[in-house]
Amino acid sequence: MGDEKKVDVAANAAAFLEQDEVHEPMHDKNLWAARMHRDAAARAVPEWEELRKIASQIKEHTLTHLPDYLREFENNALKRGAKVYWARDAAEHNQHVWDILQEKNIRAVIKSKSMLQEECGMTAFLEKRGITVTESDLGERIQQLDDQPPSHIVMPAIHKTPEDVAQLFARSIGTDPGNTDPHYLTEAMRNDARKRFLEAGAGMTGANFAIAETGSFVVCTNEGNADIGAAVPPVHIASIGIEKLLPKVSDLGIFIRMLSRSALGTLATQYTSHFSGPRRGGELHIILTDNGRSRRLGMPDFWTSLKCIRCGACMNTCPVYRRSGGLAYGATYSGPIGIILDPTFDESRYSELPYHSSLCGSCTEVCPVKIDISDQILKWRKVMAAKKYLPVSRRLAFGAAGRIFEHPQLFRSAESMASGALRFTPHFLLYNKVLNPWGRHRELPHFAGQTFREWYLQYRAKNNDHGEQHT
Amino acid sequence: MENNTRNHVLAAVESQLPLNRIAYPAIPAFPKTVTDLLTAFEQRVADAGGEIFRPADAVAAQALLASQFPGASVICSVTPEIKGNRDIHAVQNPHELADVDVAVIRARFGVAENGMVWLTQEDLEVNALGFLSQHLVILLSPQSIVCDMYDAYLRVHLEDTAYGCFMMGPSATADIGAVLVHGAQGARSLSVYLL
Ligand code: SF4
């Protein structure tokens, strides 16, 4: 799927920052609120830190015994009456979906959120073949109608204001363009989606977890849209990345407790649904998909990124993501997790992403499965530097920061010294004047004379956070 | 071809496995923080946007339902305690449930930690009932509440049911302007009758 065109994340971020005085502050504020809710929810669980450790170990155990668990899952899913397909890559995945739909003569599908289907470019593939695909998650639907990918893995349209959505819905489903009330807009989309659920020949979902012990998979939503898609049309197709496996049902006790607390600070999603074979009167098709995961498993520095449960906590906490918007990353996955996943799909295309980080380490501290995200970002910088993906001008631009960023220990102690040449913000170090979107922005003067960490602590205090991160 | 792909994926994974195989961790028994299960459950249901009612008996519950939903024209009950006017057992196709105003379902148990109720295909009869209906009334015995998710997963038997759902309040979204709205796609409201 290699696309030669390099994503210029700095320029994209600048465009988001500078479009007006509304979008970026709103984006920042909403995500920061999610981060604070996450802190409160985590703090209320006495064993939180122990849970992170255990969750990480369970994932690492499963990943290092993956063939066994995949076979066990397949066996049990088949026993339950599901049909199981395997796909090496996006093309095979999409072909399976197309074959199933063709065989049943299905022309319309309703889908819930699936990052894997997103990865595979499934919707475009199906639409080219005359299939009507409707996203049923409200945020995904907004993005679909606006012909944009999701900008956040949990809140796909978080970069849009209610005014944006009102305009979009007025154009696409005929709402009153002047009515920006989220209740009104949500109700309008509920009614529009209703008939699409009833017309669809298949419901498509992803999976948050797949359980080897029983051949079940779990889908977490707040809207209940995955459940309607699975319960109403006669055919349910589930796309499951092979890294989603967990050994046992009891593991869910740990992971369900962590997922939504990390994502939005809620105790769970409103619906946590368990599918074990086809429902009464229905069919269930499961597509176990690799699409680069086995290759990632073989990368000593990066394989633990496969532990990711897609909670989005690292995005909410990331000061660079919050100011850039997710679309700036130009990839399926944005934010810190995107920086470490996207280059495994295409190193050249995403070669600038690893520089779009302040390396403050906040992502690593909130990750519920303890992925060393910021260390991996640093390692990706080394890969990009070694392979000379950046043109000379950029390499020079990044050069000043490079030496420091290659030594995180040095970076941290230097940062705390608050003296000498290092009293620059990481943003300043990240980009030179020409490239630096932040440099042209109001925040730079505010940073001057502060280390990033100082600024970060002040910023947090200003935004009612309760002191140190809960980690 | 299909078998080929399967073996290909498995072989690819096998060949890329990290050398260091990580052991499955020991899972300690975490201390229970919730003591009064029913009170906690009631609070969490409210937090999740649901409502709690305590009808004295089935007759009171039937009257409560009538007063709560005076405009409801289609009521579908899967419980013997409450009578509706749509027979779930006669439903051939989930689409027939598209006009249900209120569904009444008995949950197996609730979870004090977060206010979830556990519903299976066997409790719903037709899964779509839990999602196409505009409003849900969940009957729950106040004795059937477990402490937390660890205990909850000891009570589910995924090997016995094709579908099971932990439902925590009504359908919700905050996808527009991060403003919480209930009734995005699934039920607009969820009432728990402790009975
Ligand atoms: S990397 Fe960690 S914090 Fe980020 S989405 Fe994945 S699990 Fe969540």
XYZ file of C-alpha atoms and ligand atoms in Angstrom:
674
model
C 0.000 0.000 0.000
C 3.085 2.193 -0.092
C 2.417 5.760 -0.950
C 5.533 7.691 -1.828
C 4.227 11.026 -0.746
C 5.687 11.959 2.595
C 3.295 13.296 5.200
C 4.340 16.802 6.199
C 2.948 16.645 9.683
C 4.431 19.983 10.743
C 2.719 21.854 7.925
C -0.549 20.014 8.560
C -0.380 20.890 12.238
C 0.283 24.511 11.361
C -2.800 24.547 9.171
C -4.913 23.237 12.040
C -3.446 25.699 14.508
C -3.832 28.695 12.309
C -7.235 28.138 10.735
C -8.938 30.301 13.388
C -9.023 30.989 17.100
C -11.694 28.400 17.793
C -10.780 24.900 16.667
C -7.436 24.341 18.312
C -8.353 25.689 21.776
C -11.600 23.682 21.750
C -9.781 20.524 20.678
C -7.147 21.034 23.323
C -9.722 21.701 26.019
C -11.931 18.709 25.241
C -9.052 16.265 25.128
C -7.515 17.654 28.249
C -10.855 17.167 30.000
C -10.796 13.516 28.942
C -7.304 13.230 30.321
C -8.402 14.674 33.668
C -11.380 12.356 33.847
C -9.003 9.502 33.175
C -6.819 10.560 36.087
C -9.753 10.693 38.484
C -11.028 7.284 37.345
C -7.583 5.716 37.676
C -7.028 7.230 41.092
C -10.256 5.674 42.340
C -8.957 2.159 41.641
C -6.440 1.280 44.375
C -4.812 -1.466 42.295
C -4.553 0.666 39.133
C -0.783 0.469 38.817
C -0.820 -3.246 39.496
C -3.511 -3.651 36.854
C -1.354 -1.887 34.297
C 1.485 -4.265 35.043
C -0.726 -7.332 34.853
C -2.487 -6.170 31.708
C 0.872 -5.583 30.075
C 2.093 -9.050 31.069
C -1.057 -10.776 29.869
C -0.682 -9.058 26.516
C 3.015 -9.899 26.267
C 2.305 -13.477 27.232
C -0.411 -13.772 24.609
C 1.703 -12.159 21.896
C 4.674 -14.417 22.590
C 2.396 -17.480 22.410
C 0.204 -16.114 19.651
C 0.032 -19.116 17.278
C -1.350 -21.314 20.070
C -3.960 -18.786 21.075
C -4.972 -18.121 17.488
C -5.538 -21.845 16.915
C -7.477 -22.141 20.155
C -9.631 -19.166 19.246
C -10.301 -20.499 15.770
C -11.204 -23.927 17.097
C -13.669 -22.599 19.599
C -15.199 -20.076 17.221
C -15.738 -22.858 14.664
C -17.290 -25.044 17.343
C -19.707 -22.228 18.102
C -20.744 -22.151 14.464
C -18.875 -19.084 13.247
C -17.094 -19.114 9.902
C -13.432 -18.159 10.263
C -11.326 -16.607 7.498
C -7.673 -15.620 7.515
C -6.178 -12.626 5.760
C -2.504 -11.835 5.304
C -3.098 -8.251 4.289
C -5.676 -5.598 3.546
C -6.338 -6.910 0.049
C -7.177 -10.394 1.308
C -9.299 -8.977 4.081
C -11.314 -6.861 1.705
C -11.649 -9.727 -0.741
C -13.161 -11.935 1.970
C -15.704 -9.260 2.800
C -16.562 -8.799 -0.852
C -16.905 -12.557 -1.403
C -19.270 -12.903 1.549
C -21.401 -9.974 0.402
C -21.496 -11.196 -3.196
C -22.473 -14.689 -2.237
C -25.445 -13.329 -0.284
C -26.177 -10.675 -2.847
C -25.882 -7.945 -0.238
C -25.783 -4.349 -1.526
C -25.801 -2.347 1.712
C -23.880 -2.750 4.951
C -23.992 -0.917 8.236
C -20.731 -0.784 10.109
C -19.537 0.178 13.532
C -16.106 1.559 14.289
C -13.187 -0.644 13.360
C -9.657 0.700 13.113
C -8.672 -2.461 11.264
C -11.272 -1.921 8.541
C -10.005 1.655 8.419
C -6.456 0.348 8.001
C -7.615 -1.867 5.144
C -9.363 0.934 3.295
C -12.380 -1.335 3.256
C -15.091 1.249 2.769
C -13.542 2.715 -0.371
C -12.950 -0.816 -1.691
C -16.596 -1.784 -1.206
C -18.000 1.486 -2.480
C -16.052 1.045 -5.709
C -17.953 -2.198 -6.140
C -21.324 -0.602 -5.662
C -21.881 -1.428 -1.993
C -23.470 1.240 0.172
C -21.480 1.479 3.390
C -22.866 3.448 6.314
C -20.891 4.219 9.433
C -23.170 3.946 12.451
C -20.950 5.445 15.140
C -21.928 9.118 15.217
C -18.375 10.417 15.098
C -17.417 8.038 12.288
C -20.549 8.988 10.364
C -19.657 12.656 10.654
C -16.206 11.879 9.274
C -17.626 9.722 6.509
C -20.015 12.452 5.397
C -17.146 14.928 5.411
C -14.957 12.509 3.452
C -12.291 12.484 6.143
C -10.703 9.656 8.127
C -11.260 9.613 11.908
C -8.982 12.078 13.677
C -9.008 10.225 17.002
C -9.429 6.494 17.660
C -12.120 6.981 20.292
C -13.579 10.381 19.359
C -13.364 10.411 15.555
C -14.752 13.924 15.019
C -13.356 15.642 18.100
C -11.566 18.232 15.944
C -14.923 19.570 14.712
C -17.097 22.153 16.429
C -20.881 21.719 16.715
C -21.076 24.506 14.101
C -19.048 22.377 11.694
C -21.364 19.426 12.270
C -24.467 21.581 11.865
C -23.201 22.780 8.479
C -22.296 19.266 7.427
C -25.629 17.751 8.457
C -27.510 20.605 6.810
C -25.795 19.698 3.533
C -26.046 15.938 3.886
C -29.250 15.128 5.761
C -31.159 18.392 5.598
C -31.009 19.676 9.160
C -31.336 23.346 10.095
C -27.870 24.855 9.524
C -28.458 27.351 12.307
C -29.219 24.712 14.929
C -25.974 23.617 16.569
C -27.508 21.839 19.561
C -25.770 18.436 19.880
C -29.077 16.898 21.065
C -30.854 18.039 17.940
C -28.040 16.917 15.674
C -27.693 13.520 17.356
C -31.433 12.947 17.108
C -31.393 13.812 13.423
C -28.652 11.274 12.766
C -30.401 8.644 14.895
C -33.422 8.920 12.639
C -31.341 8.868 9.477
C -29.403 5.784 10.639
C -32.531 3.900 11.667
C -33.664 3.149 8.146
C -30.128 2.237 7.131
C -29.925 -0.358 9.903
C -33.165 -1.840 8.618
C -32.055 -1.846 4.978
C -28.596 -3.313 5.555
C -27.884 -6.882 4.517
C -24.896 -7.169 6.801
C -23.588 -5.551 9.944
C -19.833 -5.095 10.210
C -17.888 -4.710 13.420
C -14.346 -4.871 14.672
C -13.425 -6.300 18.044
C -11.776 -4.890 21.136
C -10.798 -8.293 22.491
C -10.936 -11.888 21.271
C -10.998 -14.706 23.811
C -9.147 -17.894 22.926
C -10.792 -19.934 25.685
C -14.285 -19.579 24.237
C -13.851 -18.281 20.681
C -15.737 -15.140 21.700
C -14.999 -11.550 20.867
C -15.944 -8.385 22.675
C -17.059 -5.079 21.191
C -17.276 -1.964 23.348
C -19.435 0.977 22.281
C -21.309 3.800 23.955
C -24.016 4.079 21.345
C -25.074 0.447 21.024
C -24.553 0.771 17.292
C -22.426 -2.374 16.997
C -25.179 -4.329 18.709
C -27.860 -3.093 16.333
C -25.636 -3.955 13.391
C -25.076 -7.440 14.765
C -28.680 -8.015 15.847
C -30.748 -6.682 12.961
C -29.219 -7.698 9.591
C -28.951 -11.465 9.014
C -25.171 -11.445 8.514
C -22.511 -10.230 10.950
C -18.940 -9.830 9.672
C -16.261 -9.121 12.265
C -12.732 -8.007 11.357
C -10.277 -8.974 14.068
C -6.580 -8.107 14.137
C -4.575 -11.093 15.311
C -3.123 -9.055 18.176
C -6.554 -8.741 19.833
C -6.322 -12.148 21.466
C -6.584 -12.715 25.212
C -6.285 -16.171 26.743
C -9.260 -16.301 29.107
C -12.670 -14.875 29.868
C -11.461 -13.807 33.307
C -8.827 -11.573 31.651
C -11.698 -9.352 30.584
C -12.253 -8.385 34.211
C -8.932 -6.561 34.049
C -9.134 -5.127 30.550
C -12.738 -3.943 30.678
C -11.967 -2.181 33.952
C -9.124 -0.306 32.274
C -10.324 0.461 28.759
C -12.933 3.158 29.230
C -11.376 4.552 32.387
C -8.277 5.209 30.296
C -10.195 6.458 27.278
C -12.756 8.888 28.687
C -12.606 8.367 32.424
C -15.918 6.514 32.472
C -16.232 3.248 34.381
C -16.965 1.320 31.192
C -18.568 1.874 27.836
C -22.377 1.777 27.924
C -22.311 -1.522 26.019
C -19.765 -4.298 26.446
C -20.980 -6.997 24.082
C -19.792 -10.582 23.840
C -20.283 -12.524 20.622
C -19.744 -16.279 20.776
C -20.907 -17.759 17.511
C -23.832 -16.612 15.370
C -26.973 -15.323 17.034
C -30.207 -17.229 16.678
C -31.239 -16.996 13.036
C -28.046 -15.218 11.959
C -24.638 -15.872 10.450
C -21.272 -14.880 11.867
C -18.143 -14.445 9.745
C -14.835 -13.706 11.460
C -11.841 -12.447 9.479
C -8.573 -12.892 11.394
C -6.255 -10.369 9.835
C -2.497 -9.950 9.981
C -1.853 -6.872 7.818
C 1.661 -6.224 9.072
C 1.183 -7.460 12.612
C 3.396 -10.541 12.323
C 6.148 -8.392 10.864
C 5.775 -5.932 13.731
C 6.017 -8.843 16.158
C 9.467 -9.540 14.761
C 10.770 -6.006 15.409
C 12.674 -6.180 18.709
C 12.314 -2.456 19.408
C 8.687 -2.114 18.419
C 6.793 -5.372 18.945
C 5.264 -4.280 22.246
C 3.221 -1.693 20.346
C 1.003 -4.700 19.559
C -0.202 -4.578 23.170
C -2.205 -1.437 22.361
C -5.891 -1.661 23.275
C -6.769 1.520 21.347
C -7.959 3.518 24.347
C -6.687 6.853 23.047
C -5.276 7.957 26.417
C -1.889 8.702 24.870
C -3.549 11.021 22.359
C -5.581 12.891 24.966
C -2.536 13.559 27.073
C -0.142 14.457 24.258
C 0.521 18.234 24.157
C 1.564 18.021 20.523
C -1.449 15.969 19.417
C -3.863 18.229 21.249
C -2.572 21.208 19.314
C -2.168 19.519 15.958
C -5.435 17.684 15.538
C -5.406 14.050 14.498
C -5.707 14.661 10.755
C -2.268 16.288 10.737
C -0.674 12.856 11.036
C -2.092 11.900 7.650
C -2.471 8.284 8.733
C -4.946 5.761 10.090
C -3.488 6.120 13.566
C -2.605 9.516 14.968
C -1.085 10.786 18.184
C 1.700 8.997 20.026
C 0.433 5.511 19.195
C 0.188 6.552 15.555
C 3.777 7.733 15.568
C 4.970 4.263 16.538
C 2.492 2.252 14.434
C 2.325 4.186 11.179
C 5.989 3.769 10.162
C 5.542 -0.016 10.354
C 3.163 0.377 7.415
C 5.337 2.774 5.434
C 8.619 4.112 6.803
C 9.197 6.695 4.131
C 5.698 8.119 4.063
C 5.631 8.520 7.834
C 9.289 9.370 8.337
C 8.574 12.791 9.837
C 6.029 11.612 12.406
C 8.603 10.602 15.046
C 9.737 14.233 15.184
C 6.224 15.381 15.959
C 6.622 14.812 19.669
C 8.054 16.683 22.615
C 9.141 13.387 24.222
C 7.640 14.573 27.484
C 6.813 10.966 28.298
C 3.241 11.636 29.329
C 1.938 9.025 26.850
C 4.049 6.293 28.414
C 2.784 7.236 31.840
C -0.909 6.928 30.987
C -0.789 3.860 28.740
C -2.873 1.153 30.439
C -0.738 -1.636 28.970
C 2.567 0.082 29.704
C 3.844 0.505 26.172
C 7.072 2.524 26.323
C 5.664 4.860 23.691
C 8.063 7.784 24.048
C 11.090 5.482 24.009
C 9.790 3.903 20.824
C 9.301 7.337 19.276
C 12.942 8.027 20.001
C 13.957 4.706 18.461
C 11.978 5.549 15.351
C 13.924 8.797 15.081
C 17.089 6.768 15.040
C 15.684 4.537 12.311
C 14.700 7.554 10.235
C 18.075 9.192 10.788
C 20.004 6.042 9.940
C 18.023 5.481 6.776
C 18.290 9.143 5.825
C 14.611 9.450 5.075
C 14.686 13.147 5.766
C 16.084 15.492 3.132
C 19.252 17.274 4.129
C 17.509 20.536 5.005
C 15.231 18.777 7.442
C 18.004 16.701 8.904
C 19.842 19.922 9.628
C 16.761 21.495 11.054
C 16.255 18.592 13.382
C 19.954 18.268 13.972
C 20.206 20.576 16.965
C 17.552 18.616 18.781
C 18.762 15.323 17.480
C 21.694 14.843 19.777
C 19.647 15.572 22.834
C 16.726 13.491 21.720
C 18.951 10.535 21.113
C 19.738 10.463 24.819
C 16.509 10.670 26.789
C 18.369 10.675 30.091
C 20.375 13.661 29.026
C 17.265 15.292 27.709
C 15.435 14.937 30.981
C 18.211 16.187 33.200
C 19.085 18.970 30.818
C 15.489 19.984 30.710
C 15.258 20.281 34.442
C 18.358 22.441 34.721
C 16.445 25.399 33.393
C 19.632 27.116 32.406
C 21.960 27.695 29.519
C 21.265 26.883 25.955
C 18.678 24.275 26.850
C 16.172 26.739 28.142
C 14.337 26.266 24.896
C 11.059 24.569 24.552
C 11.113 21.201 22.879
C 8.888 22.779 20.267
C 11.617 25.188 19.466
C 14.047 22.327 19.274
C 11.726 20.327 17.113
C 11.472 22.642 14.186
C 13.507 25.512 12.923
C 11.835 28.822 12.223
C 10.804 27.998 8.716
C 9.384 24.637 9.565
C 8.076 25.390 12.971
C 4.314 25.830 13.123
C 4.568 26.633 16.814
C 7.103 29.358 16.241
C 4.562 31.418 14.369
C 1.986 30.821 17.003
C 1.066 32.751 20.088
C 2.303 30.025 22.379
C 5.965 30.394 21.734
C 6.458 33.660 23.627
C 4.537 32.107 26.460
C 7.064 29.285 26.499
C 10.120 31.476 26.414
C 12.392 30.971 29.375
C 10.530 27.890 30.513
C 11.434 24.289 30.111
C 8.762 22.162 28.635
C 8.155 20.408 31.916
C 7.758 23.690 33.753
C 5.324 24.870 31.196
C 3.509 21.571 31.328
C 3.142 21.680 35.116
C 1.935 25.267 34.999
C -0.451 24.434 32.259
C -1.848 21.572 34.255
C -2.227 23.634 37.387
C -4.063 26.233 35.361
C -6.393 23.570 34.077
C -7.360 22.225 37.491
C -5.368 19.073 37.391
C -4.589 17.693 40.774
C -0.843 17.784 40.852
C 1.250 14.885 39.663
C -0.042 12.490 37.145
C -1.591 9.445 38.630
C 0.836 6.842 37.523
C -6.419 -21.371 -0.880
C -8.184 -20.583 2.388
C -6.162 -23.184 4.248
C -3.085 -21.785 2.627
C -3.734 -18.311 3.943
C -4.341 -19.685 7.398
C -1.082 -21.566 7.440
C 0.685 -18.600 5.982
C -0.469 -16.269 8.744
C 0.302 -18.794 11.463
C 3.728 -19.519 10.015
C 4.474 -15.806 9.689
C 3.560 -15.252 13.321
C 5.562 -18.295 14.399
C 8.649 -17.123 12.544
C 8.500 -13.638 14.072
C 7.870 -14.598 17.702
C 10.102 -12.758 20.162
C 12.677 -15.137 21.608
C 11.745 -14.334 25.155
C 8.437 -16.054 25.922
C 6.632 -14.151 28.672
C 4.861 -16.166 31.384
C 1.222 -15.588 32.253
C 1.234 -13.407 35.373
C -0.070 -14.396 38.770
C -3.327 -12.551 39.387
C -3.839 -11.619 43.029
C -7.256 -11.357 44.669
C -7.746 -7.614 44.713
C -9.335 -6.143 47.834
C -13.055 -5.403 47.525
C -13.736 -1.701 47.811
C -17.518 -1.777 47.473
C -19.255 -2.891 50.657
C -22.934 -2.011 50.255
C -23.566 -3.564 46.862
C -27.130 -2.390 46.339
C -26.486 1.238 47.272
C -23.404 1.387 45.081
C -25.245 -0.221 42.192
C -28.100 2.281 42.458
C -25.703 5.212 42.409
C -23.759 3.887 39.459
C -26.914 3.283 37.427
C -27.845 6.903 37.997
C -24.322 8.034 37.028
C -24.633 6.092 33.776
C -27.884 7.879 32.917
C -30.262 5.143 34.067
C -33.067 5.318 36.643
C -33.815 3.048 39.587
C -37.315 2.135 40.765
C -38.441 -0.119 43.606
C -41.955 -1.363 42.860
C -43.367 -3.431 45.741
C -44.516 -6.286 43.525
C -45.392 -7.233 39.968
C -48.732 -5.425 40.095
C -47.042 -2.234 41.239
C -44.419 -2.691 38.527
C -47.097 -2.970 35.859
C -48.723 0.234 37.122
C -45.358 1.959 37.279
C -44.659 1.043 33.685
C -48.008 2.453 32.596
C -47.367 5.723 34.420
C -43.782 5.980 33.199
C -44.717 5.486 29.533
C -48.283 6.722 29.086
C -47.816 7.250 25.348
C -46.293 3.859 24.581
C -48.276 1.952 22.015
C -46.047 -1.107 21.578
C -44.719 -2.798 24.699
C -42.817 -6.046 24.421
C -42.106 -7.962 27.609
C -39.918 -11.051 27.878
C -40.786 -11.389 31.566
C -43.728 -13.193 33.162
C -44.203 -10.359 35.684
C -45.015 -7.620 33.171
C -47.546 -7.864 30.393
C -47.035 -6.162 27.074
C -48.927 -6.190 23.784
C -46.280 -7.647 21.461
C -45.521 -11.367 21.713
C -41.742 -11.802 21.449
C -42.157 -15.514 20.758
C -44.091 -14.770 17.588
C -41.300 -12.648 16.156
C -39.774 -14.250 13.045
C -37.535 -11.410 11.958
C -35.781 -8.740 14.063
C -37.277 -6.034 11.819
C -40.648 -6.705 13.413
C -39.286 -5.040 16.554
C -38.541 -1.703 14.884
C -41.715 -0.137 16.298
C -41.304 -1.227 19.912
C -41.629 1.676 22.337
C -40.771 -0.169 25.537
C -39.078 -3.506 26.062
C -39.111 -5.287 29.402
C -36.298 -7.739 30.079
C -35.027 -9.498 33.191
C -31.300 -9.218 33.758
C -29.350 -12.117 35.254
C -27.356 -9.883 37.569
C -26.009 -6.377 38.080
C -22.533 -5.055 38.884
C -22.112 -2.707 41.866
C -18.851 -1.244 40.576
C -20.395 0.416 37.542
C -24.151 -0.169 37.377
C -24.042 -2.669 34.516
C -26.684 -5.342 33.992
C -25.937 -8.624 32.192
C -28.336 -9.610 29.405
C -27.970 -12.648 27.186
C -29.637 -13.870 24.025
C -31.731 -16.156 26.221
C -32.991 -13.164 28.238
C -33.716 -11.067 25.151
C -35.211 -13.892 23.042
C -34.458 -11.767 20.002
C -31.274 -9.724 20.462
C -32.664 -6.778 18.494
C -35.215 -6.184 21.250
C -32.483 -4.704 23.415
C -31.455 -2.239 20.712
C -34.339 -1.322 18.435
C -36.663 -0.549 21.340
C -36.895 3.134 22.234
C -36.911 2.543 25.982
C -35.781 -0.329 28.175
C -37.141 -1.528 31.488
C -34.806 -3.995 33.166
C -36.085 -6.162 35.973
C -33.415 -7.132 38.456
C -33.533 -8.982 41.734
C -31.834 -6.791 44.371
C -30.098 -9.951 45.592
C -28.445 -10.494 42.215
C -25.692 -7.919 42.380
C -22.013 -8.773 42.280
C -19.253 -6.526 43.520
C -17.025 -5.804 40.531
C -15.938 -6.907 37.061
C -13.737 -9.665 38.436
C -16.786 -11.260 40.061
C -18.952 -10.419 37.075
C -16.785 -12.470 34.727
C -17.100 -15.443 37.058
C -20.861 -15.260 36.527
C -20.983 -15.017 32.736
C -20.860 -18.246 30.808
C -19.818 -17.264 27.321
C -19.660 -20.922 26.307
C -23.427 -21.164 26.869
C -24.703 -18.156 24.996
C -24.077 -16.747 21.534
C -24.612 -13.213 22.779
C -24.221 -11.488 26.101
C -24.098 -7.789 26.880
C -23.139 -5.749 29.895
C -25.418 -2.769 29.521
C -24.606 0.333 31.524
C -27.443 2.813 31.229
C -28.947 3.999 27.944
C -27.182 4.603 24.646
C -24.840 7.591 24.832
C -22.522 9.672 22.722
C -20.367 12.748 23.136
C -19.222 12.900 19.544
C -20.554 16.385 18.860
C -18.733 19.081 20.807
C -17.972 16.552 23.599
C -21.512 17.118 24.913
C -23.146 14.034 26.452
C -26.351 13.027 24.675
C -28.444 9.954 25.453
C -30.201 7.893 22.825
C -27.571 7.967 20.088
C -28.555 4.669 18.463
C -29.752 2.222 21.115
C -32.273 2.848 23.894
C -33.082 6.430 24.810
C -33.672 5.510 28.431
C -32.988 2.611 30.734
C -34.963 2.003 33.908
C -34.054 -0.677 36.407
C -36.971 -2.065 38.402
C -35.604 -3.772 41.504
C -37.990 -6.688 41.717
S -0.706 3.080 23.123
Fe -1.512 2.743 25.183
S -2.478 4.723 25.702
Fe -2.155 4.753 23.464
S -4.086 3.986 22.616
Fe -2.727 2.211 22.857
S -3.257 1.368 24.875
Fe -4.083 3.439 24.810
